[in-house]
Coordinates of C-alpha atoms in Angstrom, one line a residue:
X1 CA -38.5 91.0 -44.3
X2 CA -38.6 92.0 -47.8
X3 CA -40.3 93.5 -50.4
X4 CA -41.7 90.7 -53.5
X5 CA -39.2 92.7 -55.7
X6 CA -36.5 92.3 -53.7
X7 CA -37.5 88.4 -52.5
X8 CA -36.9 88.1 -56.4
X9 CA -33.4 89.1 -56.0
X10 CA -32.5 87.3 -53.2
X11 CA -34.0 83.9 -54.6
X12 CA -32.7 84.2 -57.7
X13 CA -33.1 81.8 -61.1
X14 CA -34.5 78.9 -60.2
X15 CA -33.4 79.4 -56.9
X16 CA -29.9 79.8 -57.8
X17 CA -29.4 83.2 -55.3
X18 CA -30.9 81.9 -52.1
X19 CA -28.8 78.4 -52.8
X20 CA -25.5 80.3 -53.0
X21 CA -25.8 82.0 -49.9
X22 CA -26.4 78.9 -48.4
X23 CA -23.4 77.0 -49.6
X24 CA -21.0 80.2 -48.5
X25 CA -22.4 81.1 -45.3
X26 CA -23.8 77.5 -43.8
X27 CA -27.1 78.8 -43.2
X28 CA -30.4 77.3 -43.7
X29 CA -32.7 80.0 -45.0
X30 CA -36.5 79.2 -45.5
X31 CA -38.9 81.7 -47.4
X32 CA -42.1 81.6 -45.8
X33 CA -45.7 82.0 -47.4
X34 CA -46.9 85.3 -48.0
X35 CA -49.0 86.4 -45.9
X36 CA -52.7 87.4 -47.2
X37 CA -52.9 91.4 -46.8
X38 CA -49.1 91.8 -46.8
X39 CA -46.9 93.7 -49.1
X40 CA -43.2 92.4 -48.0
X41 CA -42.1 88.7 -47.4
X42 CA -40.0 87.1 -45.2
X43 CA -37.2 84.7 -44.9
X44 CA -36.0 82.5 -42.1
X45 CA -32.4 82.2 -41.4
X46 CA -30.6 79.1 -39.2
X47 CA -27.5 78.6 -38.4
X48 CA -25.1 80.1 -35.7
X49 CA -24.4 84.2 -35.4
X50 CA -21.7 84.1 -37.3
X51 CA -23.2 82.2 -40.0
X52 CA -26.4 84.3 -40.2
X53 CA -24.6 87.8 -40.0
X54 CA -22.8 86.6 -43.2
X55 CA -26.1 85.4 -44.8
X56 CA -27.5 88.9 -44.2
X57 CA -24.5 90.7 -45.8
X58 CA -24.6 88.6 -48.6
X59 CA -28.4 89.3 -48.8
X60 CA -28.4 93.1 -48.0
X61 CA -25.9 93.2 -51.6
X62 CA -28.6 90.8 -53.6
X63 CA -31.1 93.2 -52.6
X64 CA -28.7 96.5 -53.7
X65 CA -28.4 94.8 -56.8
X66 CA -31.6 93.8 -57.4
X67 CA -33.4 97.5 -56.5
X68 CA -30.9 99.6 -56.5
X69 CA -29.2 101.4 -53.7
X70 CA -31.6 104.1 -53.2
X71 CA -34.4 102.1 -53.4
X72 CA -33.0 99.3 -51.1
X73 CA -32.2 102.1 -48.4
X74 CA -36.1 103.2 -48.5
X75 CA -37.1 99.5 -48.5
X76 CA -34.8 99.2 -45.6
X77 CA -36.2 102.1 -43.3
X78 CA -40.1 101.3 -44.3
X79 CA -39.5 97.7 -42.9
X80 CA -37.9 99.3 -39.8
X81 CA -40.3 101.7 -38.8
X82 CA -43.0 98.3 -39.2
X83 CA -40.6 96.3 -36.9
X84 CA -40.4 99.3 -34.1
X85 CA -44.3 99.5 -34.4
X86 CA -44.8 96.0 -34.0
X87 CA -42.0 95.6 -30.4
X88 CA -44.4 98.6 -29.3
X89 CA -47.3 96.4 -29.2
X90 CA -45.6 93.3 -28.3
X91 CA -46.3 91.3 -25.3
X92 CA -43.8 89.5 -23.3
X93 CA -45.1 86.4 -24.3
X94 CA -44.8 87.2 -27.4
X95 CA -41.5 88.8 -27.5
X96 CA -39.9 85.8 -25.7
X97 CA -41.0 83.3 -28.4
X98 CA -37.4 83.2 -29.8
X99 CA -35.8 81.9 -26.7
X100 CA -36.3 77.8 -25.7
X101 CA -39.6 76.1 -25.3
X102 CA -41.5 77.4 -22.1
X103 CA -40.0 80.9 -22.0
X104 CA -43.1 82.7 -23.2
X105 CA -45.4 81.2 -20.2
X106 CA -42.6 81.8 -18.0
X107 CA -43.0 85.3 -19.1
X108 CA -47.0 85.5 -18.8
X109 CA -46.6 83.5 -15.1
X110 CA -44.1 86.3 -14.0
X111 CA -45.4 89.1 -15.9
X112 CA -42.5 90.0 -18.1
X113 CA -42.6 93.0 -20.3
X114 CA -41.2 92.8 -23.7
X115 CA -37.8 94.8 -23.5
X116 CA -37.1 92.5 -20.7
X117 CA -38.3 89.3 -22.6
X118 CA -35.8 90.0 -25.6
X119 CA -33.2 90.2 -23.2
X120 CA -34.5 86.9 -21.9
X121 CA -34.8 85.1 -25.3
X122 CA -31.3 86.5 -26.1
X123 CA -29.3 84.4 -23.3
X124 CA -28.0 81.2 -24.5
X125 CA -30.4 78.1 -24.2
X126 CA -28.8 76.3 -20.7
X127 CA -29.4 79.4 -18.8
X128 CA -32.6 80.0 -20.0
X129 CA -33.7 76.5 -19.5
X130 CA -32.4 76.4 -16.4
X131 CA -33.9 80.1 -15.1
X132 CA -37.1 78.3 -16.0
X133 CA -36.9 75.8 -13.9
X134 CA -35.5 77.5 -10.8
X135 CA -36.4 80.8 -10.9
X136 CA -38.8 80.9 -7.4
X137 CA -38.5 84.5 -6.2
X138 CA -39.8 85.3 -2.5
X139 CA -39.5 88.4 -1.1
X140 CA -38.8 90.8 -4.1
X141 CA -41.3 92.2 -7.1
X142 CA -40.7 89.3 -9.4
X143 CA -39.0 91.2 -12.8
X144 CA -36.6 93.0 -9.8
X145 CA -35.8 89.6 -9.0
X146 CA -35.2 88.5 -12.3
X147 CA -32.6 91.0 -12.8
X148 CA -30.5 90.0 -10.6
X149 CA -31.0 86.2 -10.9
X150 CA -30.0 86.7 -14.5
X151 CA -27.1 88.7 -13.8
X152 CA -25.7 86.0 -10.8
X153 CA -26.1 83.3 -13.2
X154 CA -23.8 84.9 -15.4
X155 CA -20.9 85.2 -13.3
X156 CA -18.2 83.4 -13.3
X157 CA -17.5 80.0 -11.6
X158 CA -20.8 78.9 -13.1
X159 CA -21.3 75.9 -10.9
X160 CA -25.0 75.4 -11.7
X161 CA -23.8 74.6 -15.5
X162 CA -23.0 71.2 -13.9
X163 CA -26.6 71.0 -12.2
X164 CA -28.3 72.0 -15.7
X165 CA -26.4 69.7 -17.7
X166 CA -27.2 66.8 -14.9
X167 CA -31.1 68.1 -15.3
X168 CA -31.1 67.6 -19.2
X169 CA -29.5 64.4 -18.8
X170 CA -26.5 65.2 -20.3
X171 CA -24.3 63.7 -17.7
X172 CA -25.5 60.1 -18.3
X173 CA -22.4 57.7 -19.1
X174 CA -23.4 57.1 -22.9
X175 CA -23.2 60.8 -23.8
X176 CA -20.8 61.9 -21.1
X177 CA -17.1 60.9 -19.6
X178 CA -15.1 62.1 -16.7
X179 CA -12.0 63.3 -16.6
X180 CA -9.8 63.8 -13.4
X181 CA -7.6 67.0 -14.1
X182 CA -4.4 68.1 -12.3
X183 CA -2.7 71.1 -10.8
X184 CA -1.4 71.8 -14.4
X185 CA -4.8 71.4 -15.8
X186 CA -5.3 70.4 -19.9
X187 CA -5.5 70.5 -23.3
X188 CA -9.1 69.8 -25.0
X189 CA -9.1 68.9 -28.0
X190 CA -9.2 66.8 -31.4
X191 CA -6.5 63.7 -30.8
X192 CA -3.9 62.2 -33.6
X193 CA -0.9 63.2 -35.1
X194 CA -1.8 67.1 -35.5
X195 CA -2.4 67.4 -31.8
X196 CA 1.9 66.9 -31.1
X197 CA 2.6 69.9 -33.3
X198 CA 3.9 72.2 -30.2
X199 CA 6.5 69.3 -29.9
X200 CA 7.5 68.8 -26.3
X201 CA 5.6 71.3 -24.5
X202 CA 2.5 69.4 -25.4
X203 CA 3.9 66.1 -24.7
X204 CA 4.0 67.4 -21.0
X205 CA 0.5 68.7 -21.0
X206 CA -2.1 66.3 -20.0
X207 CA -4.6 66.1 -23.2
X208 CA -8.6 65.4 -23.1
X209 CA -9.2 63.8 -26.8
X210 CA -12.9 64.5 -28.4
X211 CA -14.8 62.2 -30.3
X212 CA -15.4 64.1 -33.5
X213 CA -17.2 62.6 -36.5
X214 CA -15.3 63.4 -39.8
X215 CA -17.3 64.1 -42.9
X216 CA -16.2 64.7 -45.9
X217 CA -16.6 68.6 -48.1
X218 CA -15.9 71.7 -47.1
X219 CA -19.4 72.6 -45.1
X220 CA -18.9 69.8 -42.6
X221 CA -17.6 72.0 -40.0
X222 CA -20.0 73.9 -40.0
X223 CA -22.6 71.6 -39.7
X224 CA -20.8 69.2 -36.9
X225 CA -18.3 72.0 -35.4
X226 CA -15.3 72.7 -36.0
X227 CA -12.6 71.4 -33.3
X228 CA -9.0 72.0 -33.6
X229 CA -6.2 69.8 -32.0
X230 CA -5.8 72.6 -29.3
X231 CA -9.4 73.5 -28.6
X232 CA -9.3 74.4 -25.3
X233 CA -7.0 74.8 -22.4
X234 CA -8.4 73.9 -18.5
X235 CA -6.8 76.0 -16.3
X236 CA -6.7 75.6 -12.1
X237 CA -7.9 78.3 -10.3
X238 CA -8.0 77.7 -6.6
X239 CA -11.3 74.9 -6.1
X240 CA -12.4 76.0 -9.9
X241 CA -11.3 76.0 -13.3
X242 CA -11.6 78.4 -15.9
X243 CA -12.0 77.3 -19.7
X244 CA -9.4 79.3 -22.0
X245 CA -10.5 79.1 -25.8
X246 CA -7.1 78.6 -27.8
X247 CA -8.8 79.5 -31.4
X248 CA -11.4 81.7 -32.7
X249 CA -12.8 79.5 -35.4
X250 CA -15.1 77.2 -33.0
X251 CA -18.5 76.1 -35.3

């Protein structure tokens, strides 16, 4: 949310603003219609969290620049204090309508409050998908139950992944291969002439190569991904294996 001054800022000539931080952070961002009554306006961001924290940075300085820094800070708190007033009157179903499709009449068939249906809409989209569909409790108060259905999904081994992925249809043999893996488990990641450059060590090391569509200019990994020769490292433990991320720069 901001103020029509500051929107001004942020857009920019002839949209120049709002299309540079675009091009350096990835995002998406949409301004939406006023809305009839309203004195601030408000912009939608997409992208993944890293993208949009650095869209909001770059946005927080436009709107420094363009009001000042006192001025920005009051603009800042006034649109706070409307945002706490509005999560106080917030329903559940309301509140969860940032998670996946179905999560807000999840939350009404359950009765979910709204701190607890952020904290819902926060989880990534398999689990939440896949709570929906499960989620059956029979003896205890159903938000109790919740709690601690949430929390045994996310430990680790997450076996039901597999089911989930099976359930959206992911598994099917168009979208998905199988790979049998060893006692020394594998490298994941992008195949060719990069993926040798740890010499004989990798030679050894049994290697899973992902199809990965190149596109040319600098924003194409952010749009498709970005995946390195070593991605990912599959690693035995007992009956399970644990996924070891070898870089931090995954899109």
């Amino acid at each position: 949310e901001l103020s029509q001054k500051a929107m001004g800022g942020v857009i920019g000539k002839g949209g120049a603003s709002i299309q540079e931080i675009q091009t350096v952070s990835g995002v998406k961002a949409t301004t939406l219609e006023p809305v009839e009554g309203e004195t601030v306006r408000c912009i939608r961001l997409e992208g993944t969290r890293a993208q949009i924290a650095e869209a909001k940075s770059m946005l927080e300085q436009k709107v420094v620049m363009a009001l000042g820094e006192k001025a920005a800070e009051k603009m800042q708190k006034h649109i706070s204090s409307r945002l706490l007033e509005r999560k106080r009157a917030e329903t559940g179903s309301d509140a969860a309508r940032g998670g996946v499709a179905g999560l807000s009449d999840f939350c009404v068939k359950w009765g979910v409050q709204a701190v607890m249906a952020r904290k819902l809409a926060r989880l990534d989209a398999q689990l939440q998908r896949y709570m929906i569909r499960h989620f059956n409790p029979k003896k205890a108060k159903p938000v109790n139950a919740l709690r601690g259905y949430t929390t045994a999904l996310s430990r680790q081994p997450q076996k039901w992944r597999l089911e989930a992925l099976y359930e959206d249809g992911e598994l099917d043999g168009e979208v998905c291969e199988t790979f049998a893996v060893g006692e020394g488990g594998a490298v994941v990641g992008r195949g060719g002439a990069d993926a040798d450059e740890d010499g004989a060590d990798a030679a050894a090391q049994q290697r899973i190569d992902l199809e990965v569509v190149e596109q040319p200019g600098e924003q194409a990994s952010r749009v498709y991904g970005d995946v390195q020769p070593h991605h990912c490292r599959l690693l035995r433990m007992g009956d399970d294996f644990y996924s070891w991320a070898l870089e931090t720069d995954i899109g």
